[in-house]
Coordinates of C-alpha atoms in Angstrom, one line a residue:
X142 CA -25.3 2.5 -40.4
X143 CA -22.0 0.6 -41.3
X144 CA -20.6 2.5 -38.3
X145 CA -23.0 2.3 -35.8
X146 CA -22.8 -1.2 -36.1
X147 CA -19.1 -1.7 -35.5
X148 CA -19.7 0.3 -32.5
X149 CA -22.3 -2.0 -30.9
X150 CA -20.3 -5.1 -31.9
X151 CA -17.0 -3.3 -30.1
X152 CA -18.9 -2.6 -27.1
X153 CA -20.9 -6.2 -26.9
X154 CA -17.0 -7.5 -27.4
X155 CA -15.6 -5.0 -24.1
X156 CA -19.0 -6.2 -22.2
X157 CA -18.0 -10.0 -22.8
X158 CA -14.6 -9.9 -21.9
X159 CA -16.0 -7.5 -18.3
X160 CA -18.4 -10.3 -17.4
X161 CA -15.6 -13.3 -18.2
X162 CA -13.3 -11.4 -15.8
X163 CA -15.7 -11.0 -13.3
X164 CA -16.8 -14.4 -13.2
X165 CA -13.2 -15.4 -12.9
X166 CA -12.9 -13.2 -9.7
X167 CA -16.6 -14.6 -8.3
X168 CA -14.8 -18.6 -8.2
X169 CA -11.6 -17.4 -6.7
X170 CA -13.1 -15.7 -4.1
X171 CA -15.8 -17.7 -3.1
X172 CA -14.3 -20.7 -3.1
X173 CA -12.2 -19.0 -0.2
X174 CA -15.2 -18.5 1.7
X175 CA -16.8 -22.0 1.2
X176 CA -13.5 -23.2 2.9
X177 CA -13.4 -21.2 5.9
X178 CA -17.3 -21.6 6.5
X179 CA -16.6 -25.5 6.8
X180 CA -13.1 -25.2 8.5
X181 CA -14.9 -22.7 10.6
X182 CA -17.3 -25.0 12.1
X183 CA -16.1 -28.3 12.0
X184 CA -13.0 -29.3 13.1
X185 CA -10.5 -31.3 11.4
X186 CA -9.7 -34.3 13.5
X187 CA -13.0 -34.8 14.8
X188 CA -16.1 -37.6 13.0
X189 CA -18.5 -35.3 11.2
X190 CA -21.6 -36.0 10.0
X191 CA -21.9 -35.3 5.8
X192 CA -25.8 -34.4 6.7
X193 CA -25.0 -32.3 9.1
X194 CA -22.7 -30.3 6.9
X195 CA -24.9 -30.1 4.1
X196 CA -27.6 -28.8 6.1
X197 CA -25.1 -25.8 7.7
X198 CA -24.1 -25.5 4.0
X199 CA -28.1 -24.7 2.9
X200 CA -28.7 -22.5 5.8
X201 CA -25.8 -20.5 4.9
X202 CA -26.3 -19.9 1.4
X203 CA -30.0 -19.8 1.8
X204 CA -31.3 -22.2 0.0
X205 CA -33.9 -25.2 0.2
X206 CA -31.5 -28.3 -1.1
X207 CA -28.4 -28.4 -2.4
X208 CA -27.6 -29.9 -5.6
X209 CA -24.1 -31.4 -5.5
X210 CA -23.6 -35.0 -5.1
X211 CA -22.3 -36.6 -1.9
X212 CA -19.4 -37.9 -3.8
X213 CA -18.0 -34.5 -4.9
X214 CA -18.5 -32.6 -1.2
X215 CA -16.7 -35.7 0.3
X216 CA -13.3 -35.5 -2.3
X217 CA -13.5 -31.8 -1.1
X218 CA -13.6 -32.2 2.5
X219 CA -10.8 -34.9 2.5
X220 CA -9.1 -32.2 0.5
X221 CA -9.3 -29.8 3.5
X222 CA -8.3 -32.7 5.4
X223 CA -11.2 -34.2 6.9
X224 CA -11.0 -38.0 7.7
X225 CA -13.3 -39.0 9.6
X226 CA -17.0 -38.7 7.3
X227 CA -19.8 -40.3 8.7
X228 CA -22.5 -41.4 6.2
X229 CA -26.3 -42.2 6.6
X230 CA -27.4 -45.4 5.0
X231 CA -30.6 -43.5 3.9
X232 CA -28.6 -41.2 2.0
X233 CA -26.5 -43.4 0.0
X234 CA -29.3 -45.5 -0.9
X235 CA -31.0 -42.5 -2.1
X236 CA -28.6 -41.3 -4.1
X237 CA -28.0 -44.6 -5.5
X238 CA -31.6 -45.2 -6.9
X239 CA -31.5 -41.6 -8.1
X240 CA -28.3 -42.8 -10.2
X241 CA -29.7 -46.0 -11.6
X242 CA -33.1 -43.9 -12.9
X243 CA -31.7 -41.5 -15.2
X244 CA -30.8 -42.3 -18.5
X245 CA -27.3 -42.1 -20.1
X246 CA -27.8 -39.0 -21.7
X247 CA -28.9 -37.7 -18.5
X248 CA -25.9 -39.4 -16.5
X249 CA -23.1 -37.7 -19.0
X250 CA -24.8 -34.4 -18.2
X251 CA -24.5 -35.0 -14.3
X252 CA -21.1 -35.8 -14.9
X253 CA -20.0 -32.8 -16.6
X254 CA -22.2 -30.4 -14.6
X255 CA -21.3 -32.0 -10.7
X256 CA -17.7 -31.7 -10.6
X257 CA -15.5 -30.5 -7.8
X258 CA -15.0 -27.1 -9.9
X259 CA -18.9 -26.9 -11.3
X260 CA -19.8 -27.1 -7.2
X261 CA -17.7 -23.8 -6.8
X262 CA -19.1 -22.5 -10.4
X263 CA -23.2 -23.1 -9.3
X264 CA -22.6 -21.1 -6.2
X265 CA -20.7 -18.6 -8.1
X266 CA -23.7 -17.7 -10.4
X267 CA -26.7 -18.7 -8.6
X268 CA -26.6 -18.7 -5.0
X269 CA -26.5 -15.7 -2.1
X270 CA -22.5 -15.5 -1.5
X271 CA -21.7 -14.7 -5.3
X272 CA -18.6 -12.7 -5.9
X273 CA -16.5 -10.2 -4.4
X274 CA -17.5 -6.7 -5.1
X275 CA -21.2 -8.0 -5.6
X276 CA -23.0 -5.3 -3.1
X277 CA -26.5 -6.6 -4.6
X278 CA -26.6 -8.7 -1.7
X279 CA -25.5 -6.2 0.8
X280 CA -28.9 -6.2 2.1
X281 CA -29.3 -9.5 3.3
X282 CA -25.9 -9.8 5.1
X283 CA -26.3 -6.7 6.9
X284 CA -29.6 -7.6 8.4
X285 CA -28.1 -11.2 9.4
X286 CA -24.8 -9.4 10.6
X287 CA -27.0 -6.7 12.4
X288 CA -29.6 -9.4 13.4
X289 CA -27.2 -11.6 15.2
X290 CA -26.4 -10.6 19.0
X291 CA -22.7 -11.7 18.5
X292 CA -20.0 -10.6 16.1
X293 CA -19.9 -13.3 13.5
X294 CA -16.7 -13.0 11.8
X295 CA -17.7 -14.5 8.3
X296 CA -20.1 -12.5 7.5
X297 CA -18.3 -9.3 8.7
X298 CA -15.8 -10.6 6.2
X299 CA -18.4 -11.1 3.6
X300 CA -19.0 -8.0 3.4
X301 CA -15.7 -6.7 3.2
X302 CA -15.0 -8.3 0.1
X303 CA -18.2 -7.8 -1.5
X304 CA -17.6 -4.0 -1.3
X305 CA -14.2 -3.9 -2.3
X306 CA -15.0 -2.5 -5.4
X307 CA -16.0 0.5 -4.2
X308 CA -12.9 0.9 -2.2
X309 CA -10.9 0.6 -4.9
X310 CA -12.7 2.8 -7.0
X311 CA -12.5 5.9 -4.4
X312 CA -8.6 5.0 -3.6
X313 CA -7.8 5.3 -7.6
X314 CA -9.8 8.7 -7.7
X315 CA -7.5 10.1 -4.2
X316 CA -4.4 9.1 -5.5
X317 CA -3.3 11.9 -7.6
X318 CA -3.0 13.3 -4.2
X319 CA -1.4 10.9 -2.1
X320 CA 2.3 11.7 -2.5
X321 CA 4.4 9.2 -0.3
X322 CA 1.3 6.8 0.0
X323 CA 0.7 4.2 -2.3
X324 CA -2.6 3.0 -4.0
X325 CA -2.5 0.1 -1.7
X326 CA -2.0 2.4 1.5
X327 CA -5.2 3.9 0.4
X328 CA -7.3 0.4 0.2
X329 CA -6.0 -0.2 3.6
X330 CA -7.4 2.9 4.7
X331 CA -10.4 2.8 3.0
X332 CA -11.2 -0.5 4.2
X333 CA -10.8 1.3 8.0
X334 CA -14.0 3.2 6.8
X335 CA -15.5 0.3 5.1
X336 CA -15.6 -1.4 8.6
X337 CA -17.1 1.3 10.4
X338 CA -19.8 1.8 8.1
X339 CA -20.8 -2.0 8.4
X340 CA -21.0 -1.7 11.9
X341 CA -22.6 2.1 12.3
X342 CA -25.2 1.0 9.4
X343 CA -28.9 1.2 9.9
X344 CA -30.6 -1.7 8.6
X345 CA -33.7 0.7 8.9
X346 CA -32.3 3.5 6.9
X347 CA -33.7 4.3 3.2
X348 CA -31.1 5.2 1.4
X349 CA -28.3 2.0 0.1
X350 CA -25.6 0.7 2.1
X351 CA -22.8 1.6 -0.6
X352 CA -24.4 5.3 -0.5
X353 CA -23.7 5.5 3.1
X354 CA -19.9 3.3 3.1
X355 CA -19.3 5.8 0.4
X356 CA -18.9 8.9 3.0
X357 CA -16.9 7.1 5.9
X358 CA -14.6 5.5 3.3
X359 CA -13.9 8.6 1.6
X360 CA -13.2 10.5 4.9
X361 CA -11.0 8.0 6.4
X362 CA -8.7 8.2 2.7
X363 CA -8.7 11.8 2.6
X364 CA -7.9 12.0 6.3
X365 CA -5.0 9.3 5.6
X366 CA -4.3 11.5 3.2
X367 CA -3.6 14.9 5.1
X368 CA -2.0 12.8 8.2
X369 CA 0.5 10.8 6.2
X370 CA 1.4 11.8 2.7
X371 CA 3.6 14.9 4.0
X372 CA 6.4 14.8 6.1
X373 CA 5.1 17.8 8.2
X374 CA 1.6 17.6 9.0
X375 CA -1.1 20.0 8.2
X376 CA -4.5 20.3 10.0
X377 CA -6.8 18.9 7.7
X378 CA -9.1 22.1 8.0
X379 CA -6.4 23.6 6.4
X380 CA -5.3 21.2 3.7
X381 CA -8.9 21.3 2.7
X382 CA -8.7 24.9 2.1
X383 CA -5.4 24.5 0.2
X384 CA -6.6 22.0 -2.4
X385 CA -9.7 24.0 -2.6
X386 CA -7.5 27.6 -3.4
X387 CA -5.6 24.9 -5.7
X388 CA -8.6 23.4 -7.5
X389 CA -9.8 27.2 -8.3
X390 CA -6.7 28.4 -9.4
X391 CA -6.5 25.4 -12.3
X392 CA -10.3 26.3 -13.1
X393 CA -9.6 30.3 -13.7
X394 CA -6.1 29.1 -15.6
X395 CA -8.0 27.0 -18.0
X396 CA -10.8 29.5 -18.7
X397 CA -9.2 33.1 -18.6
X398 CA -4.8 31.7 -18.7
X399 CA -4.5 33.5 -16.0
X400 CA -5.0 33.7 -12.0
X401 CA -6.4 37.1 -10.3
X402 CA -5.4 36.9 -6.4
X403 CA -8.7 39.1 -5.8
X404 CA -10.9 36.6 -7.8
X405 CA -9.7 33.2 -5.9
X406 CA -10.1 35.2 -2.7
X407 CA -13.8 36.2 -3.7
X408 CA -14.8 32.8 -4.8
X409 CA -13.1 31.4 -1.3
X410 CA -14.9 33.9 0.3
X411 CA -11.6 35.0 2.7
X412 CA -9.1 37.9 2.3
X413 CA -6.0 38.4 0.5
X414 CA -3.9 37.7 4.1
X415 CA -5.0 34.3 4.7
X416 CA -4.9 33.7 0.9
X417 CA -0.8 34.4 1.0
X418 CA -1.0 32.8 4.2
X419 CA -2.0 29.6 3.0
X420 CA 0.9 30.1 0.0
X421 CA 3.3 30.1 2.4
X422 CA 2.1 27.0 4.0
X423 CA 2.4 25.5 0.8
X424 CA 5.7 26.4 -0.3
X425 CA 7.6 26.1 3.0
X426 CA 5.8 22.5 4.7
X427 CA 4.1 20.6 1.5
X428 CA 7.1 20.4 -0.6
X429 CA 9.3 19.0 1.9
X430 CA 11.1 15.7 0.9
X431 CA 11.9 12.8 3.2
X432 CA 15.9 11.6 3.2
X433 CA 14.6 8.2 3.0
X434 CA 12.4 8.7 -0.1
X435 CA 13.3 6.5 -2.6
X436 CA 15.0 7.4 -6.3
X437 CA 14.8 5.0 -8.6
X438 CA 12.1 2.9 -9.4
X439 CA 14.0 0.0 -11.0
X440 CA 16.0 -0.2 -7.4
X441 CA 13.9 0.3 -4.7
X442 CA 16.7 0.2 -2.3
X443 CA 18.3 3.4 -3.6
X444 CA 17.1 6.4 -1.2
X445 CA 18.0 9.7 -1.2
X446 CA 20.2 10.1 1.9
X447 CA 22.5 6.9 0.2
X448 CA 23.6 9.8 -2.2
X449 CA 24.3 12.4 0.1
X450 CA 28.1 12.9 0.9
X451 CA 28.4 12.9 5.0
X452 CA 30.7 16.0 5.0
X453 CA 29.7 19.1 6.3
X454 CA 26.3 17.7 6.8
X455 CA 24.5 17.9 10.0
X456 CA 23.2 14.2 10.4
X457 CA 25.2 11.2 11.1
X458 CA 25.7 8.4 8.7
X459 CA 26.6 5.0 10.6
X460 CA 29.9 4.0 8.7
X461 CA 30.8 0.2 8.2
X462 CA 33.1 -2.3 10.0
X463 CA 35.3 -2.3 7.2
X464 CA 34.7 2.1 6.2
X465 CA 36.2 2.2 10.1
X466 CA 38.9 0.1 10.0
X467 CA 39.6 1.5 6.3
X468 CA 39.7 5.1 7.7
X469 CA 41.3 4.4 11.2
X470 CA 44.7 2.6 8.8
X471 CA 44.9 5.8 6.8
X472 CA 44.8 7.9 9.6
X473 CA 47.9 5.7 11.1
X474 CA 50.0 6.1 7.8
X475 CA 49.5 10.0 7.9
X476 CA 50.7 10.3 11.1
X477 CA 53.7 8.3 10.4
X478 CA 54.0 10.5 7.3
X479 CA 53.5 13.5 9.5
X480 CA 56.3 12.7 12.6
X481 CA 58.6 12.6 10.1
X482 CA 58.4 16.3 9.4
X483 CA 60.2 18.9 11.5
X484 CA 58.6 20.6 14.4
X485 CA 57.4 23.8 12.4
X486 CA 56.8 22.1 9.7
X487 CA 54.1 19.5 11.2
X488 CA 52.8 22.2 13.7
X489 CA 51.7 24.4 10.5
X490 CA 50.1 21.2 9.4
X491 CA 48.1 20.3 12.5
X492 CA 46.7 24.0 12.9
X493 CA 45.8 24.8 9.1
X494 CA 44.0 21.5 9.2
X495 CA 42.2 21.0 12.4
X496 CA 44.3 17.5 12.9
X497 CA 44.0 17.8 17.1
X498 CA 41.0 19.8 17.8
X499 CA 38.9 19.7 14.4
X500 CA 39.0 23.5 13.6
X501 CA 41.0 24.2 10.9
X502 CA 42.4 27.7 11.1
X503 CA 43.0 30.0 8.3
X504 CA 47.0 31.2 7.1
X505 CA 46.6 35.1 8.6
X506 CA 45.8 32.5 12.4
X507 CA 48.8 30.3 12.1
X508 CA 51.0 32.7 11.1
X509 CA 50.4 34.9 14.3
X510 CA 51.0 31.6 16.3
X511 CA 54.5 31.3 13.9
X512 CA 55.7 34.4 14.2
X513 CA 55.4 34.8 9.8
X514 CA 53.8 36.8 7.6
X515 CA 50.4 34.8 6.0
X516 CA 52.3 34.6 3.0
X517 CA 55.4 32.6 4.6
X518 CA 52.6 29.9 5.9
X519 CA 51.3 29.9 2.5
X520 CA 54.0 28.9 1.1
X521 CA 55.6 26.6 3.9
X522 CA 52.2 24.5 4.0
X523 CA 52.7 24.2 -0.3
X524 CA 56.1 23.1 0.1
X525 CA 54.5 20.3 2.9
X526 CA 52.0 19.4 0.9
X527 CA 54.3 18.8 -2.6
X528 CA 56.5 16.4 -0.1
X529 CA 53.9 14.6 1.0
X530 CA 52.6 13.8 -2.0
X531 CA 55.5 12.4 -3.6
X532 CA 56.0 10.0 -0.6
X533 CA 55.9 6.5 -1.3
X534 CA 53.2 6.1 1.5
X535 CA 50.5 8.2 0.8
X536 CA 51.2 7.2 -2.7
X537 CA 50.3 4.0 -2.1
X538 CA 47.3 4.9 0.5
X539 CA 46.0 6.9 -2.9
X540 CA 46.0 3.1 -5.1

């Protein structure tokens, strides 16, 4: 009994932190929309009427008054920087007699409950627009975004956050298998099929709207998916296939330890050519890795081609101003060094090292062009080398 308790009293504890987070997100978010609603459709540095605004503010969030005093909605639309505020007489004077009629108990509650932040808080918790990822109201927005003949943009946008939830959900569960593409990458292409399932939706359909975004948003992730997270592409026909010969494999490993090539083929339902077919795929195209992939996370700059020596390699690594002035002064002081050797001598050097044409050739080569045994160029090109070493120059070039 003692246990069962704790238990309820640890998950009423989870459940109360869940709901403070989410009401944290609702204010954020739809205090973003209030602003754009009114900055929307009114402009700034024209006279606006505070009834007329107040009325487009009802309409909008469905509803048959709205209970935030005058003074509050006026701070908050010179905050957005609205000047010009016209007032009716009728309105003041209303508000007025409705102030000197309550009590002072009354008066300290208005006070704490019609503030600047409570007007963001009401709408939060009590009226239509409520809180990003709310799809309860899905309904209603999609029969006024549906109902309207033109595109209205803040309602499109409505729904975008209210369902982003369920994007975020489907990205987390694809991104085991997203190498190269990050979970944000997937959001942003789940929210590609978030949009055209708002606009594809039939309001006359029976089934839920998150059912059907569901399907288009996990199609356009795992098509993402297949198009960008290799650096070859696959056909997504065939990827499927892959991770389905991959998802059976781990299923017999876990029950039997083992994998039988004729028992993933059966349950595939294809042969045992197509099976090694698809292995080779796998191994030659899907394990490929991208020069500019990057290393280290605590340095994002660091990539792999930046630790990839440029010699005997077959791209081309852009050196610096300074790398090319660097190199182009060594290569004066070696030639210096190398004039000052006899004819033979530097000839041997130049052809066992490639110095005019780039193709160095090997001791049996320069000793036909000599007229010496390989040996004799061995041994000449040791002595050259031992000189040039000790000379104060290239000593100096070493430092």
């Amino acid at each position: 009994m003692l246990i069962f308790v704790s238990v309820l009293m640890i998950s009423l504890l989870f459940l109360s932190i869940s709901n403070c987070v989410i009401r944290l997100r609702c204010s954020m978010n739809n205090s973003l929309f209030l602003k754009r609603f009114i900055l929307n459709n009114f402009k700034v540095q024209e006279k606006i009427s505070l009834e007329d605004i107040k009325q487009k503010l009802m309409i909008f969030f469905q509803q048959d008054t709205l209970n935030i005093k005058d003074d509050d909605l006026i701070i908050y639309l010179k905050e957005l920087g609205f000047e010009k505020i016209e007032i009716l007489e009728q309105s003041v004077q209303q508000n007025t007699k409705n102030d000197l009629e309550i009590n002072v108990e009354e008066e300290v509650i208005l006070e704490e409950e019609l503030t600047l932040d409570a007007f963001f808080d009401d709408y939060d918790s009590e009226h239509h627009l409520k809180i990003a990822g709310d799809y309860r109201d899905n309904k209603k927005m999609l029969e006024l975004f549906h109902g309207n003949s033109e595109f209205d943009p803040l309602v499109f946008e409505k729904l975008m956050v209210n369902n982003q939830l369920l994007v975020e959900k489907i990205a987390n569960r694809y991104l085991f298998m997203s190498k190269g593409m990050t979970l944000e990458d997937l959001i942003s292409e789940g929210n590609l099929g978030l949009m055209k399932a708002i606009k594809k939706f039939d309001i006359n359909m029976e089934n839920s709207f998150s059912t059907y975004a569901f399907v288009w948003i996990r199609q356009s992730i795992t098509r993402a998916i297949a198009d960008k997270s290799n650096l070859i592409r696959i056909p997504v026909h065939m990827m499927e296939k892959i991770n389905k010969m991959n998802r059976i494999e781990r299923e017999l490993e876990s029950l039997k330890n083992k994998v039988c090539v004729e028992e993933v083929c059966s349950l595939m339902e294809t042969t045992k050519e197509k099976y090694y077919w698809m292995k080779e795929i796998q191994h030659r195209f899907l394990h490929e890795v991208s020069l500019n992939g990057k290393i280290a996370v605590e340095n994002a700059n660091d990539e792999i081609i930046d630790f990839i020596p440029a010699m005997n390699s077959d791209f081309i690594i852009d050196p610096s101003v300074e790398e090319i002035a660097l190199i182009h002064e060594k290569l004066i002081i070696i030639q210096s060094e190398l004039n000052q050797l006899p004819y033979r001598e530097r000839q041997i050097i130049v052809l066992r090292f490639g110095l005019e044409n780039g193709d160095p050739q090997t001791l049996e080569e320069v000793g036909k062009v000599i007229g010496v045994t390989r040996e004799r160029i061995r041994q000449i090109e040791a002595k050259i080398i031992r000189k040039l070493r000790n000379s104060k120059n290239i000593v100096a070039l070493k430092e």
